[in-house]
Amino acid sequence: MKVPPAIVGVGCTKVREHWGKSVLDLAVEACLKALEDAGNPDVDAIYLGNAASELMNEQGNLVALLADALAIEGIKVVEVRAGDASGSLALHQASIDVISGSSRTALACGVEKMTDVMIQEVERVGMLFEDARTTFHSGITIPGLCAILTKLYMERYGADYEDLVLFAVNDHRNAANNPYAQYPFSIDVKAVMSSPLVADPIRLFDTAGVGDGAAAVVLCGPNDAKRIADTPVAILASEVACSRMSLSEREDLLSIGSLRLAAKKALDKARLSLKDVDFFEVHNTTSVIGVLSLEEIGLAERGEGWKLVKEERIAVGADYPVNTMGGLKGRGHPWGATGLYQAVEAAWQLRGEAGKNQVDGAEVGLTHNMCGLGSISCVHILARWEVVA
Amino acid sequence: MKVPPAIVGVGCTKVREHWGKSVLDLAVEACLKALEDAGNPDVDAIYLGNAASELMNEQGNLVALLADALAIEGIKVVEVRAGDASGSLALHQASIDVISGSSRTALACGVEKMTDVMIQEVERVGMLFEDARTTFHSGITIPGLCAILTKLYMERYGADYEDLVLFAVNDHRNAANNPYAQYPFSIDVKAVMSSPLVADPIRLFDTAGVGDGAAAVVLCGPNDAKRIADTPVAILASEVACSRMSLSEREDLLSIGSLRLAAKKALDKARLSLKDVDFFEVHNTTSVIGVLSLEEIGLAERGEGWKLVKEERIAVGADYPVNTMGGLKGRGHPWGATGLYQAVEAAWQLRGEAGKNQVDGAEVGLTHNMCGLGSISCVHILARWEVVA
């Protein structure tokens, strides 16, 4: 295998309502932590993933301001947009930049500050990443679309809603040990079922919350990895794929083609099979999306993902540890930051720094981040450096 | 020199007020033309540059819709944002993607539809790409900031406004022969001076207009270039640099550090000197920006750029042909599309297809596109394939 690029520094803010900090403040905080973690190397490029700062924070071109704030002058700066997949896409672009040789080191940051606007505006902005010609103007929201999928999944595959929401319960159990999580506490099925109805049958405790946060990683090429870091993390694969945006145009409502394709490509690229992967960070705006992700990645047959969850086989310590630091529901889901939170958390696991949630002997992790209901999916396979060295 | 990637297909729409077409329609039209020009090869990735579709067209995640509309399924799709430098940044990202080997072929498209909103909203959105903490909330606009620079330039270097606006006159003379230009007619200094005042001393005919348009190119690696195209165009260099966003934080108001740096890096990368460059497509939202660009690229000393213009040394057929197909003022400036219009026009020159505006024996061209007043600059050096082969 060609020696891959590496992650040599990671950092993030806590996900919460950051009333006292601007979207730029959050990005700066995460970047400074990641840079410090890497021993403050020179960086040649900054890649920023952000979904909607113009709409939610009245500031565009955030990445140029970020370079100014970090006092890094004259370097390459690039902002990428893919709704709530923006963070992982920034990581992808940074990784191909380093592979191409255009940059020797790069900083990839994801940030979102969602609490500057009212929840109605958050929902409106979220729908701008779906097809405005159909869904946006009908007034439906992401939880509304997820409700349709949830009902169909339950009917077709015989799952109860109480079974599905165990995905959220798993997230929260893991978030309880993550000091950066927005909701660091356990919940049970009863708590989910007694929380307010958002879009029948979806309950409030089954949906990712609204929060502010930023996460960042420092990347470099293989030759610099061990020079910069004691425990570099290898990016074995970084794959992006799209699928039909409108649910109504997909062959099957309960499929996420972009994820199936990106996961397959990534495993092929890394020359690994699922058996080699020790943990999974997946995109779960609601439980049904999390369950479908298990199926599309290949951990379960179609219609069987909910059984993995019900049998607690996705817990840390079980067969397929999923969302080991809390996932979108527990850690929180600041759109453009989520993909980089996943990368930071995966790096913690692979460096043996995941505390009480450490997956024993974790050598390889897979992360999956997507835009909306899967118009774009981004899959990364990360590994302990020793696996490739 | 390592053999560079190539542009093997180009296409664009006319720049105008496209009342009957959506922002997506425009992007599709440009992409289909570029793909057809390349003989409809398979593409592995689409890179889209767009400044503000969520704000001006109520549709985000345009690149996923573009893949759907082109019926290209499962490929990588990436949207980049850098205000009115978005197009050239999309080209940059596509080029490093091909160099990295992640994609074998890529489509880079830039699009903007600015006439869906009122002019006041266009100005508001434009200012979101400057620092909101200072300029945005003061109510100043891009022409307003350019007016400050124009007055300072005139005072410091002894130029008259009538001298500067010859840059716009040059643009229009070239646009007259470009069927895709928004303003395909000549103007003289008198016409500029009798047009309405926008921001003293800047006149309407000295500012890039508001228009809709899309441009696209197909890229591939060096090994595929001659297989796909008879006349591939080599991307000798693609460089991005940033500088302080706020004018007030720059060492000199009349400098564009990002451009000076990106141009120098690009020439070094291409192992060429300015003498080797046969024509220049530069970013001129107003004439003073065009004149400063000549100086930052190195065609004139500081304070001397206006003399090149006054002596008509930037005309097609003269020493340094500039904006050979009309530039931002004559061809038009649909923000996210401009960088790719420059690439398309440079390809026409290098393929000998520039019609009445053909630069005799053009072998190497330089394009410069930037965000706002230069927070980000992107410079490409393109060449006839024979120059490198």
mmCIF file of C-alpha atoms in Angstrom, chain B residues 1-339:
data_model
loop_
_atom_site.group_PDB
_atom_site.id
_atom_site.type_symbol
_atom_site.label_atom_id
_atom_site.label_comp_id
_atom_site.label_asym_id
_atom_site.label_seq_id
_atom_site.Cartn_x
_atom_site.Cartn_y
_atom_site.Cartn_z
ATOM 1 C CA MET B 1 9.027 19.606 -14.873
ATOM 2 C CA LYS B 2 6.484 17.063 -13.681
ATOM 3 C CA VAL B 3 3.875 16.734 -16.413
ATOM 4 C CA PRO B 4 0.833 18.776 -15.363
ATOM 5 C CA PRO B 5 -2.902 18.073 -15.534
ATOM 6 C CA ALA B 6 -4.814 19.315 -18.545
ATOM 7 C CA ILE B 7 -8.026 21.065 -19.494
ATOM 8 C CA VAL B 8 -9.650 18.959 -22.196
ATOM 9 C CA GLY B 9 -13.070 20.569 -22.574
ATOM 10 C CA VAL B 10 -14.566 24.012 -22.006
ATOM 11 C CA GLY B 11 -18.004 25.596 -22.124
ATOM 12 C CA CYS B 12 -19.966 28.573 -20.865
ATOM 13 C CA THR B 13 -23.275 30.357 -21.090
ATOM 14 C CA LYS B 14 -23.635 33.925 -22.218
ATOM 15 C CA VAL B 15 -23.521 36.328 -19.283
ATOM 16 C CA ARG B 16 -26.798 38.233 -19.094
ATOM 17 C CA GLU B 17 -29.957 38.502 -17.064
ATOM 18 C CA HIS B 18 -31.230 34.938 -17.463
ATOM 19 C CA TRP B 19 -34.789 35.422 -16.265
ATOM 20 C CA GLY B 20 -35.945 32.145 -17.754
ATOM 21 C CA LYS B 21 -33.269 29.912 -16.302
ATOM 22 C CA SER B 22 -32.502 28.799 -12.758
ATOM 23 C CA VAL B 23 -29.042 28.787 -11.222
ATOM 24 C CA LEU B 24 -29.067 25.015 -11.746
ATOM 25 C CA ASP B 25 -30.095 25.362 -15.413
ATOM 26 C CA LEU B 26 -27.103 27.629 -16.021
ATOM 27 C CA ALA B 27 -24.651 25.228 -14.391
ATOM 28 C CA VAL B 28 -26.088 22.303 -16.355
ATOM 29 C CA GLU B 29 -25.782 24.214 -19.638
ATOM 30 C CA ALA B 30 -22.115 25.082 -19.069
ATOM 31 C CA CYS B 31 -21.254 21.549 -17.916
ATOM 32 C CA LEU B 32 -22.959 19.889 -20.875
ATOM 33 C CA LYS B 33 -21.033 22.144 -23.251
ATOM 34 C CA ALA B 34 -17.719 21.408 -21.550
ATOM 35 C CA LEU B 35 -18.426 17.673 -21.495
ATOM 36 C CA GLU B 36 -19.420 17.675 -25.158
ATOM 37 C CA ASP B 37 -16.300 19.668 -26.026
ATOM 38 C CA ALA B 38 -14.266 16.923 -24.306
ATOM 39 C CA GLY B 39 -16.096 14.144 -26.167
ATOM 40 C CA ASN B 40 -18.234 13.207 -23.145
ATOM 41 C CA PRO B 41 -15.698 11.301 -21.051
ATOM 42 C CA ASP B 42 -16.683 9.689 -17.749
ATOM 43 C CA VAL B 43 -16.025 12.065 -14.877
ATOM 44 C CA ASP B 44 -15.048 11.014 -11.357
ATOM 45 C CA ALA B 45 -15.726 14.280 -9.555
ATOM 46 C CA ILE B 46 -17.582 17.561 -9.891
ATOM 47 C CA TYR B 47 -16.230 20.712 -8.247
ATOM 48 C CA LEU B 48 -18.625 23.623 -8.085
ATOM 49 C CA GLY B 49 -17.730 27.212 -7.277
ATOM 50 C CA ASN B 50 -20.630 29.373 -6.189
ATOM 51 C CA ALA B 51 -20.710 32.356 -3.870
ATOM 52 C CA ALA B 52 -24.221 32.575 -2.556
ATOM 53 C CA SER B 53 -26.954 30.347 -3.972
ATOM 54 C CA GLU B 54 -28.608 29.913 -0.560
ATOM 55 C CA LEU B 55 -28.867 33.671 -0.200
ATOM 56 C CA MET B 56 -29.744 34.633 -3.755
ATOM 57 C CA ASN B 57 -31.534 31.537 -5.098
ATOM 58 C CA GLU B 58 -32.948 29.744 -2.026
ATOM 59 C CA GLN B 59 -31.029 26.576 -2.882
ATOM 60 C CA GLY B 60 -27.910 25.175 -1.264
ATOM 61 C CA ASN B 61 -26.003 21.960 -1.987
ATOM 62 C CA LEU B 62 -26.194 22.873 -5.650
ATOM 63 C CA VAL B 63 -23.429 20.486 -6.630
ATOM 64 C CA ALA B 64 -25.441 17.417 -5.582
ATOM 65 C CA LEU B 65 -28.384 18.673 -7.630
ATOM 66 C CA LEU B 66 -26.001 19.284 -10.523
ATOM 67 C CA ALA B 67 -24.843 15.661 -10.450
ATOM 68 C CA ASP B 68 -28.494 14.574 -10.400
ATOM 69 C CA ALA B 69 -29.341 16.842 -13.329
ATOM 70 C CA LEU B 70 -26.374 15.580 -15.341
ATOM 71 C CA ALA B 71 -27.466 12.012 -14.474
ATOM 72 C CA ILE B 72 -24.011 11.240 -13.146
ATOM 73 C CA GLU B 73 -24.529 8.980 -10.148
ATOM 74 C CA GLY B 74 -22.301 8.033 -7.257
ATOM 75 C CA ILE B 75 -19.335 10.272 -8.002
ATOM 76 C CA LYS B 76 -17.526 12.708 -5.737
ATOM 77 C CA VAL B 77 -19.150 16.145 -5.540
ATOM 78 C CA VAL B 78 -17.594 19.155 -3.814
ATOM 79 C CA GLU B 79 -18.759 22.744 -3.475
ATOM 80 C CA VAL B 80 -16.254 25.455 -2.624
ATOM 81 C CA ARG B 81 -16.937 28.957 -1.378
ATOM 82 C CA ALA B 82 -14.724 31.993 -1.680
ATOM 83 C CA GLY B 83 -17.055 34.807 -2.721
ATOM 84 C CA ASP B 84 -16.187 35.916 -6.235
ATOM 85 C CA ALA B 85 -13.055 33.713 -6.236
ATOM 86 C CA SER B 86 -15.152 30.556 -5.869
ATOM 87 C CA GLY B 87 -14.749 29.567 -9.523
ATOM 88 C CA SER B 88 -10.961 29.592 -9.605
ATOM 89 C CA LEU B 89 -10.857 27.821 -6.265
ATOM 90 C CA ALA B 90 -13.065 25.067 -7.700
ATOM 91 C CA LEU B 91 -10.551 24.764 -10.536
ATOM 92 C CA HIS B 92 -7.686 24.607 -8.045
ATOM 93 C CA GLN B 93 -9.344 21.871 -6.010
ATOM 94 C CA ALA B 94 -10.167 19.898 -9.150
ATOM 95 C CA SER B 95 -6.559 20.159 -10.288
ATOM 96 C CA ILE B 96 -5.071 18.885 -7.007
ATOM 97 C CA ASP B 97 -7.686 16.111 -7.016
ATOM 98 C CA VAL B 98 -6.463 14.921 -10.414
ATOM 99 C CA ILE B 99 -2.821 15.316 -9.357
ATOM 100 C CA SER B 100 -3.438 13.316 -6.164
ATOM 101 C CA GLY B 101 -4.831 10.452 -8.210
ATOM 102 C CA SER B 102 -8.087 10.444 -6.263
ATOM 103 C CA SER B 103 -9.940 11.313 -9.489
ATOM 104 C CA ARG B 104 -8.863 10.522 -13.023
ATOM 105 C CA THR B 105 -11.116 13.157 -14.587
ATOM 106 C CA ALA B 106 -12.984 16.017 -12.991
ATOM 107 C CA LEU B 107 -15.486 18.644 -14.014
ATOM 108 C CA ALA B 108 -14.996 22.134 -12.545
ATOM 109 C CA CYS B 109 -17.932 24.499 -12.840
ATOM 110 C CA GLY B 110 -18.605 28.014 -11.591
ATOM 111 C CA VAL B 111 -22.065 29.531 -11.497
ATOM 112 C CA GLU B 112 -23.900 32.529 -10.122
ATOM 113 C CA LYS B 113 -27.419 33.804 -10.652
ATOM 114 C CA MET B 114 -27.523 37.279 -9.199
ATOM 115 C CA THR B 115 -30.702 38.662 -10.723
ATOM 116 C CA ASP B 116 -33.114 36.654 -8.558
ATOM 117 C CA VAL B 117 -32.726 39.304 -5.862
ATOM 118 C CA MET B 118 -32.707 43.087 -5.829
ATOM 119 C CA ILE B 119 -29.457 45.011 -6.238
ATOM 120 C CA GLN B 120 -29.481 46.028 -2.581
ATOM 121 C CA GLU B 121 -29.417 42.375 -1.602
ATOM 122 C CA VAL B 122 -26.570 41.707 -4.028
ATOM 123 C CA GLU B 123 -24.553 44.453 -2.320
ATOM 124 C CA ARG B 124 -25.459 43.101 1.136
ATOM 125 C CA VAL B 125 -24.413 39.579 0.203
ATOM 126 C CA GLY B 126 -21.183 40.875 -1.326
ATOM 127 C CA MET B 127 -20.266 42.541 1.934
ATOM 128 C CA LEU B 128 -20.719 39.260 3.834
ATOM 129 C CA PHE B 129 -17.433 38.164 2.260
ATOM 130 C CA GLU B 130 -15.666 41.079 3.926
ATOM 131 C CA ASP B 131 -15.212 41.345 7.695
ATOM 132 C CA ALA B 132 -18.709 41.809 9.111
ATOM 133 C CA ARG B 133 -17.338 43.146 12.386
ATOM 134 C CA THR B 134 -16.151 46.283 10.621
ATOM 135 C CA THR B 135 -17.171 46.895 7.015
ATOM 136 C CA PHE B 136 -20.488 45.032 6.858
ATOM 137 C CA HIS B 137 -22.112 46.813 9.756
ATOM 138 C CA SER B 138 -20.836 50.218 8.620
ATOM 139 C CA GLY B 139 -22.969 49.938 5.502
ATOM 140 C CA ILE B 140 -20.132 50.444 3.036
ATOM 141 C CA THR B 141 -20.178 48.461 -0.216
ATOM 142 C CA ILE B 142 -17.490 47.025 -2.485
ATOM 143 C CA PRO B 143 -17.760 50.020 -4.875
ATOM 144 C CA GLY B 144 -17.503 52.232 -1.778
ATOM 145 C CA LEU B 145 -14.274 50.557 -0.718
ATOM 146 C CA CYS B 146 -12.984 50.796 -4.289
ATOM 147 C CA ALA B 147 -13.774 54.505 -4.282
ATOM 148 C CA ILE B 148 -11.458 54.974 -1.304
ATOM 149 C CA LEU B 149 -8.700 53.085 -3.112
ATOM 150 C CA THR B 150 -9.277 55.047 -6.314
ATOM 151 C CA LYS B 151 -8.968 58.422 -4.583
ATOM 152 C CA LEU B 152 -5.850 57.336 -2.747
ATOM 153 C CA TYR B 153 -4.294 55.944 -5.925
ATOM 154 C CA MET B 154 -4.997 59.153 -7.830
ATOM 155 C CA GLU B 155 -3.604 61.326 -5.078
ATOM 156 C CA ARG B 156 -0.523 59.252 -4.360
ATOM 157 C CA TYR B 157 0.488 58.441 -7.925
ATOM 158 C CA GLY B 158 -0.765 61.441 -9.890
ATOM 159 C CA ALA B 159 -3.243 59.606 -12.102
ATOM 160 C CA ASP B 160 -6.505 61.162 -13.251
ATOM 161 C CA TYR B 161 -9.745 59.196 -12.986
ATOM 162 C CA GLU B 162 -9.973 59.451 -16.775
ATOM 163 C CA ASP B 163 -6.665 57.596 -16.984
ATOM 164 C CA LEU B 164 -7.799 54.763 -14.721
ATOM 165 C CA VAL B 165 -11.087 54.082 -16.473
ATOM 166 C CA LEU B 166 -9.220 53.296 -19.663
ATOM 167 C CA PHE B 167 -9.009 49.848 -18.050
ATOM 168 C CA ALA B 168 -12.796 49.536 -18.450
ATOM 169 C CA VAL B 169 -12.549 50.884 -21.995
ATOM 170 C CA ASN B 170 -10.019 48.135 -22.827
ATOM 171 C CA ASP B 171 -12.383 45.510 -21.381
ATOM 172 C CA HIS B 172 -15.293 46.710 -23.494
ATOM 173 C CA ARG B 173 -13.230 46.851 -26.685
ATOM 174 C CA ASN B 174 -12.406 43.170 -26.190
ATOM 175 C CA ALA B 175 -15.918 42.221 -25.090
ATOM 176 C CA ALA B 176 -17.293 43.583 -28.367
ATOM 177 C CA ASN B 177 -15.951 40.455 -30.100
ATOM 178 C CA ASN B 178 -17.052 37.962 -27.439
ATOM 179 C CA PRO B 179 -20.526 36.517 -28.121
ATOM 180 C CA TYR B 180 -20.746 35.336 -24.501
ATOM 181 C CA ALA B 181 -20.082 38.794 -23.039
ATOM 182 C CA GLN B 182 -22.738 40.638 -21.065
ATOM 183 C CA TYR B 183 -21.760 43.991 -22.600
ATOM 184 C CA PRO B 184 -20.451 43.236 -26.113
ATOM 185 C CA PHE B 185 -19.875 46.818 -27.226
ATOM 186 C CA SER B 186 -17.173 49.465 -27.073
ATOM 187 C CA ILE B 187 -17.320 52.488 -24.812
ATOM 188 C CA ASP B 188 -15.062 55.522 -24.565
ATOM 189 C CA VAL B 189 -13.880 57.591 -21.630
ATOM 190 C CA LYS B 190 -16.623 60.116 -22.273
ATOM 191 C CA ALA B 191 -19.243 57.402 -21.899
ATOM 192 C CA VAL B 192 -17.751 56.356 -18.569
ATOM 193 C CA MET B 193 -17.559 59.906 -17.280
ATOM 194 C CA SER B 194 -21.134 60.694 -18.226
ATOM 195 C CA SER B 195 -22.532 57.505 -16.629
ATOM 196 C CA PRO B 196 -24.116 57.829 -13.170
ATOM 197 C CA LEU B 197 -21.930 58.235 -10.108
ATOM 198 C CA VAL B 198 -21.936 55.076 -7.964
ATOM 199 C CA ALA B 199 -19.468 55.986 -5.211
ATOM 200 C CA ASP B 200 -17.477 59.144 -5.805
ATOM 201 C CA PRO B 201 -15.370 59.080 -7.987
ATOM 202 C CA ILE B 202 -16.497 55.710 -9.350
ATOM 203 C CA ARG B 203 -18.971 55.783 -12.231
ATOM 204 C CA LEU B 204 -21.411 53.063 -13.255
ATOM 205 C CA PHE B 205 -19.443 52.176 -16.398
ATOM 206 C CA ASP B 206 -16.375 51.634 -14.220
ATOM 207 C CA THR B 207 -17.939 48.831 -12.168
ATOM 208 C CA ALA B 208 -18.571 45.192 -13.060
ATOM 209 C CA GLY B 209 -22.283 44.696 -13.605
ATOM 210 C CA VAL B 210 -24.721 42.263 -12.033
ATOM 211 C CA GLY B 211 -25.323 39.230 -14.210
ATOM 212 C CA ASP B 212 -26.027 35.512 -14.429
ATOM 213 C CA GLY B 213 -23.745 32.936 -15.955
ATOM 214 C CA ALA B 214 -21.889 29.664 -15.679
ATOM 215 C CA ALA B 215 -18.630 28.323 -17.075
ATOM 216 C CA ALA B 216 -17.058 24.886 -16.853
ATOM 217 C CA VAL B 217 -13.974 22.921 -17.797
ATOM 218 C CA VAL B 218 -13.136 19.218 -17.888
ATOM 219 C CA LEU B 219 -9.777 18.237 -16.375
ATOM 220 C CA CYS B 220 -7.709 15.084 -16.561
ATOM 221 C CA GLY B 221 -4.227 13.866 -15.749
ATOM 222 C CA PRO B 222 -1.327 14.149 -18.218
ATOM 223 C CA ASN B 223 -1.628 10.571 -19.446
ATOM 224 C CA ASP B 224 -5.216 11.063 -20.575
ATOM 225 C CA ALA B 225 -4.799 14.532 -22.075
ATOM 226 C CA LYS B 226 -4.027 13.624 -25.668
ATOM 227 C CA ARG B 227 -6.360 10.634 -25.598
ATOM 228 C CA ILE B 228 -9.314 12.866 -24.727
ATOM 229 C CA ALA B 229 -8.512 16.091 -26.570
ATOM 230 C CA ASP B 230 -6.778 17.154 -29.754
ATOM 231 C CA THR B 231 -5.681 20.405 -28.170
ATOM 232 C CA PRO B 232 -5.374 19.937 -24.395
ATOM 233 C CA VAL B 233 -4.388 22.954 -22.331
ATOM 234 C CA ALA B 234 -1.787 22.380 -19.617
ATOM 235 C CA ILE B 235 -2.337 23.702 -16.092
ATOM 236 C CA LEU B 236 1.268 24.640 -15.382
ATOM 237 C CA ALA B 237 0.455 26.134 -11.994
ATOM 238 C CA SER B 238 -2.512 26.676 -9.712
ATOM 239 C CA GLU B 239 -1.775 28.685 -6.599
ATOM 240 C CA VAL B 240 -3.950 30.120 -3.831
ATOM 241 C CA ALA B 241 -2.902 32.661 -1.205
ATOM 242 C CA CYS B 242 -4.625 34.802 1.394
ATOM 243 C CA SER B 243 -3.938 38.203 2.835
ATOM 244 C CA ARG B 244 -5.465 40.304 5.608
ATOM 245 C CA MET B 245 -9.156 40.685 4.878
ATOM 246 C CA SER B 246 -9.668 44.173 6.307
ATOM 247 C CA LEU B 247 -8.094 46.991 4.326
ATOM 248 C CA SER B 248 -7.429 48.725 7.636
ATOM 249 C CA GLU B 249 -5.152 45.877 8.729
ATOM 250 C CA ARG B 250 -3.016 45.876 5.588
ATOM 251 C CA GLU B 251 0.426 47.445 5.538
ATOM 252 C CA ASP B 252 -0.534 49.476 2.506
ATOM 253 C CA LEU B 253 -4.101 50.096 1.330
ATOM 254 C CA LEU B 254 -2.870 49.989 -2.262
ATOM 255 C CA SER B 255 -1.393 46.510 -2.075
ATOM 256 C CA ILE B 256 -2.971 43.127 -2.703
ATOM 257 C CA GLY B 257 -0.581 40.812 -0.928
ATOM 258 C CA SER B 258 -2.468 37.636 -1.788
ATOM 259 C CA LEU B 259 -2.122 38.340 -5.502
ATOM 260 C CA ARG B 260 1.575 39.247 -5.366
ATOM 261 C CA LEU B 261 2.269 36.024 -3.496
ATOM 262 C CA ALA B 262 0.053 33.747 -5.601
ATOM 263 C CA ALA B 263 1.472 35.153 -8.858
ATOM 264 C CA LYS B 264 5.052 34.705 -7.684
ATOM 265 C CA LYS B 265 4.384 31.155 -6.477
ATOM 266 C CA ALA B 266 2.655 30.287 -9.737
ATOM 267 C CA LEU B 267 5.480 31.595 -11.928
ATOM 268 C CA ASP B 268 8.035 29.768 -9.772
ATOM 269 C CA LYS B 269 6.005 26.576 -9.964
ATOM 270 C CA ALA B 270 5.730 26.874 -13.749
ATOM 271 C CA ARG B 271 9.419 27.821 -13.960
ATOM 272 C CA LEU B 272 8.526 30.788 -16.100
ATOM 273 C CA SER B 273 9.067 34.519 -15.932
ATOM 274 C CA LEU B 274 6.529 37.182 -16.829
ATOM 275 C CA LYS B 275 8.240 37.556 -20.202
ATOM 276 C CA ASP B 276 7.018 34.072 -21.074
ATOM 277 C CA VAL B 277 3.372 34.965 -20.506
ATOM 278 C CA ASP B 278 1.485 36.030 -23.621
ATOM 279 C CA PHE B 279 -1.763 37.313 -22.076
ATOM 280 C CA PHE B 280 -3.387 38.008 -18.728
ATOM 281 C CA GLU B 281 -6.950 37.610 -17.484
ATOM 282 C CA VAL B 282 -7.197 39.690 -14.313
ATOM 283 C CA HIS B 283 -9.822 40.507 -11.723
ATOM 284 C CA ASN B 284 -11.206 44.018 -12.144
ATOM 285 C CA THR B 285 -14.382 44.727 -10.200
ATOM 286 C CA THR B 286 -13.438 48.358 -10.835
ATOM 287 C CA SER B 287 -10.595 49.898 -12.812
ATOM 288 C CA VAL B 288 -8.433 50.653 -9.794
ATOM 289 C CA ILE B 289 -8.437 46.945 -8.896
ATOM 290 C CA GLY B 290 -7.439 46.080 -12.458
ATOM 291 C CA VAL B 291 -4.592 48.595 -12.359
ATOM 292 C CA LEU B 292 -3.374 47.343 -8.966
ATOM 293 C CA SER B 293 -3.484 43.795 -10.360
ATOM 294 C CA LEU B 294 -1.033 44.749 -13.120
ATOM 295 C CA GLU B 295 1.317 46.052 -10.453
ATOM 296 C CA GLU B 296 0.982 43.077 -8.108
ATOM 297 C CA ILE B 297 1.523 40.579 -10.921
ATOM 298 C CA GLY B 298 4.698 42.492 -11.704
ATOM 299 C CA LEU B 299 3.883 44.026 -15.089
ATOM 300 C CA ALA B 300 4.520 47.497 -13.659
ATOM 301 C CA GLU B 301 6.155 49.042 -10.608
ATOM 302 C CA ARG B 302 3.895 50.289 -7.825
ATOM 303 C CA GLY B 303 2.133 53.444 -8.943
ATOM 304 C CA GLU B 304 2.978 52.823 -12.596
ATOM 305 C CA GLY B 305 0.203 50.433 -13.617
ATOM 306 C CA TRP B 306 -2.061 53.198 -14.869
ATOM 307 C CA LYS B 307 0.591 54.254 -17.388
ATOM 308 C CA LEU B 308 0.514 50.807 -19.026
ATOM 309 C CA VAL B 309 -3.200 51.287 -19.440
ATOM 310 C CA LYS B 310 -2.969 54.866 -20.685
ATOM 311 C CA GLU B 311 -0.362 53.911 -23.263
ATOM 312 C CA GLU B 312 -2.679 51.126 -24.507
ATOM 313 C CA ARG B 313 -0.001 48.543 -23.752
ATOM 314 C CA ILE B 314 -2.689 46.170 -22.393
ATOM 315 C CA ALA B 315 -4.633 45.968 -25.661
ATOM 316 C CA VAL B 316 -4.787 42.769 -27.688
ATOM 317 C CA GLY B 317 -1.855 43.104 -30.081
ATOM 318 C CA ALA B 318 0.167 45.260 -27.677
ATOM 319 C CA ASP B 319 2.831 44.261 -25.091
ATOM 320 C CA TYR B 320 0.620 42.735 -22.410
ATOM 321 C CA PRO B 321 -2.832 41.759 -23.677
ATOM 322 C CA VAL B 322 -5.180 41.971 -20.681
ATOM 323 C CA ASN B 323 -8.745 40.649 -20.322
ATOM 324 C CA THR B 324 -8.733 39.548 -23.911
ATOM 325 C CA MET B 325 -12.377 38.467 -23.972
ATOM 326 C CA GLY B 326 -13.741 41.375 -21.951
ATOM 327 C CA GLY B 327 -12.780 40.826 -18.317
ATOM 328 C CA LEU B 328 -15.102 41.425 -15.403
ATOM 329 C CA LYS B 329 -16.347 44.729 -16.786
ATOM 330 C CA GLY B 330 -17.023 43.665 -20.372
ATOM 331 C CA ARG B 331 -17.702 39.930 -20.292
ATOM 332 C CA GLY B 332 -19.470 40.313 -16.946
ATOM 333 C CA HIS B 333 -18.879 39.116 -13.392
ATOM 334 C CA PRO B 334 -21.254 36.432 -12.130
ATOM 335 C CA TRP B 335 -19.262 35.966 -8.928
ATOM 336 C CA GLY B 336 -18.722 32.238 -8.569
ATOM 337 C CA ALA B 337 -18.425 31.773 -12.333
ATOM 338 C CA THR B 338 -15.768 34.391 -13.106
ATOM 339 C CA GLY B 339 -12.725 32.228 -12.339
#
